[in-house]
Amino acid sequence: MKYLLKLGHLLARRHVRYCHQSIYRSNGNPRRVEVDLGEKKLSISTVNFARFADGCAVVQLGDTSVMMTAVSKTKPSPSQFMPLVVDFRQKAAAAGRIPTNHLRRELGTTDAEILISRLIDRSIRPLFPPGYFYDTQIVSNVLAVDGVNSPDVLAVNAASASLALSDIPWNGPIGAVRMGLIGEELLVNPTRAEMASSTLNLVVAGAPSSQVVMIEASAENVLQQDFMRAVKVGVKHTQQIIHAIQQLQRELKITKRTPVKVFTAPADMVEFVQHLASEKIYAVFTNHSHEKISRDEAINKIRLETEEHLREKMPQAEPFDIIESFNVVVKEVFRNLVLNEYMRCDGRELTALRDISCEVDLFKPLHGSALFQRGQTQVLSSVTFDSLESSIKGYISTALSGIKDKNFLLHYEFPPYATNEIGRIGGMSRRELGHGALAEKALTPIIPKDFPFTIRVTAEVLESNGSSSMASACAASLALMDAGVPITSPVAGVAIGLISNPNPTKPTEIQDYRLLTDILGIEDYLGDMDFKMAGTSKGITALQADVKIPGLPLKVVMEAIQHATVAKKEILGIMNTCLATPRPNRKSNGPVQETVQVPVSKRARFVGPGGYNLRRLQAETGVTISQVDEETFSIFAPTPEAMNEAQEFIKELCKDDQEFQLEFGAIYNATITEIRDSGVMVKFYPNMSAVLLHNSQLDHKRISHPSALGLEVGQEIQIKYFGRDPTDGRMRLSRKVLLSPISTHTKTLSEKQSISMESRSSNTTN
């Protein structure tokens, strides 16, 4: 028996080696196909690049090209899940630029790169065979960026092609397109310029037979019917990409490897667990008095008892088989309750929401705060204002995607205590980044474009039992209104789940299904879909669909949007009872912004040598100063008290700097205050800042030092005024022109001019 088992492993490895060799040979014969997407052509090609990888493909649109490679190990991973890693990296060289950091090279992974990596992962993960636990890595190489076409959607298609054209077991291919909406016109893979005018940014990934595997969207209150139309058109175009990749598969005669082992629970062990524990599990799931912790404890108690019996009956069983057998039975009992009895484990109807409560203005020192509770999911959100200089600016992101800066930020935090766990605090996981980005997309369309401050919203998940990202969007919307931000409309979000029964004859098709509104954590874990949608009472602002099965029919997607729309309106109604509109005034402890008018002639004194005065002003008062134009400076203070300190500082700085209005060509009496090698420092009046009268303007004769003319400190001399230098604002003075025998008349001084401050924004909203 051992000999036969060893022989089987040997044959499997030889088959894998043969498949890999065939892939290497096929990579030496490049093929190329083109797909017509409206007025654009998308090309997919196999090239003589990275031939040691299991799969490699290059996708090009316009002059933007992205290469993706796929490698999967032939030995199983110790992990009890699909260990898939996707790495997408942007490169400045692809845009013809050099990074501006001190090393002049790409450093750590950026948020945008992580979000695109997640986009690719969510698109391809559902199509790996169940039980395929082999380390797999998908790596991108952005070869060229033309500044017109975005590389992210191309990367999804390139990842699909690299997997489909490799020997890695994968039930693809998939296709992905971006949909834009300008007016009533839908655009397929719009350019950067077109996206600037688009009210919709929808990325949809489709599987064969017009099924959906992933949706990611942000929108500016797009109507439900327009959004659904965009999804349908997008899925239609994904089928063209899928057919093109399938054509390459046929031409290259791709042979998929047979895994050494597929990790599934043994049928006899599952049957034993069903007989032993299914009734006990059923009793837990039908006891509606349970909440998250007590339900988990009850299931774990049954798990421990069942595993003990399994080890006694089957002492040779693998630990994974024992654990997985129990998981299979738990999942089966839970799903059958929903499918056959229309029953949820917390007793709700399939379309019912959990109990919702809201609070605002929890902490007076904060600019805005809100607490949103939905069932056992609780999110505390706070709003902070800062200067526009605090907005995020990304160099490489600007070069590749055109995003210059953003002054609205939402940061999502998920500490381990939110799920009664212990974990490391610090840093941010990819999951936290993705959830925060989704909530930020949901709220961005309602933020006023001309708001005078940078807004940072933090969403801290204090309790989590499902849909914490959508609860973050609800809490953040309330906190923004509490802070007095004049948002156009409140936003609410909800998650829709799916329990489906596959067709026995066609596993990729759904025979029966149930949609669940406002899902619990366990319904997400044991279900087939996490469909999150947010928006206002008018339309949709963000949507994200993660699928765990090989694909969703369009019918299910359309129904999910309808269910989410109904639930969203109900949630908005509850939120409006707490706070329906933004507060008319910001809090009295909020930030203040004012402008300072500084004449060009006084700029040097105001700024100080090397910016000393400005740095000192910012360090002592905590304000932020930025120059608007030649004579205007903007001052941002985090509190009114800080602004008062800044005003006093400026008054003190400029109190001796009152300037008389001088007349061009007039002659004035001046007092020498200092003798320098280059000339003499003079004042026309006591409170004036001394200015330099250069040696070249002291006398017709060339002199190397003012002492050659017998000039002394305190001596009065006559000087002619010729206005100011237009470049630096310095006075142009001369004494030598008065040494001619022409009669002169000395002018007296009148009219003063000084630095003035004026308020640009007060505590009331614009």
mmCIF file of C-alpha atoms in Angstrom, residues 1-13 260-261 318:
data_model
loop_
_atom_site.group_PDB
_atom_site.id
_atom_site.type_symbol
_atom_site.label_atom_id
_atom_site.label_comp_id
_atom_site.label_asym_id
_atom_site.label_seq_id
_atom_site.Cartn_x
_atom_site.Cartn_y
_atom_site.Cartn_z
ATOM 1 C CA MET A 1 0.000 0.000 0.000
ATOM 2 C CA LYS A 2 2.826 2.355 0.927
ATOM 3 C CA TYR A 3 4.532 1.476 -2.364
ATOM 4 C CA LEU A 4 1.402 2.353 -4.366
ATOM 5 C CA LEU A 5 0.994 5.634 -2.469
ATOM 6 C CA LYS A 6 4.624 6.540 -3.122
ATOM 7 C CA LEU A 7 4.219 5.635 -6.789
ATOM 8 C CA GLY A 8 1.146 7.868 -7.022
ATOM 9 C CA HIS A 9 3.056 10.857 -5.610
ATOM 10 C CA LEU A 10 5.927 10.194 -8.028
ATOM 11 C CA LEU A 11 3.592 10.124 -11.031
ATOM 12 C CA ALA A 12 1.875 13.335 -9.857
ATOM 13 C CA ARG A 13 5.221 15.138 -9.589
ATOM 14 C CA VAL A 260 -0.676 15.968 -5.179
ATOM 15 C CA LYS A 261 -3.488 16.360 -2.642
ATOM 16 C CA GLU A 318 -5.398 13.789 10.310
#
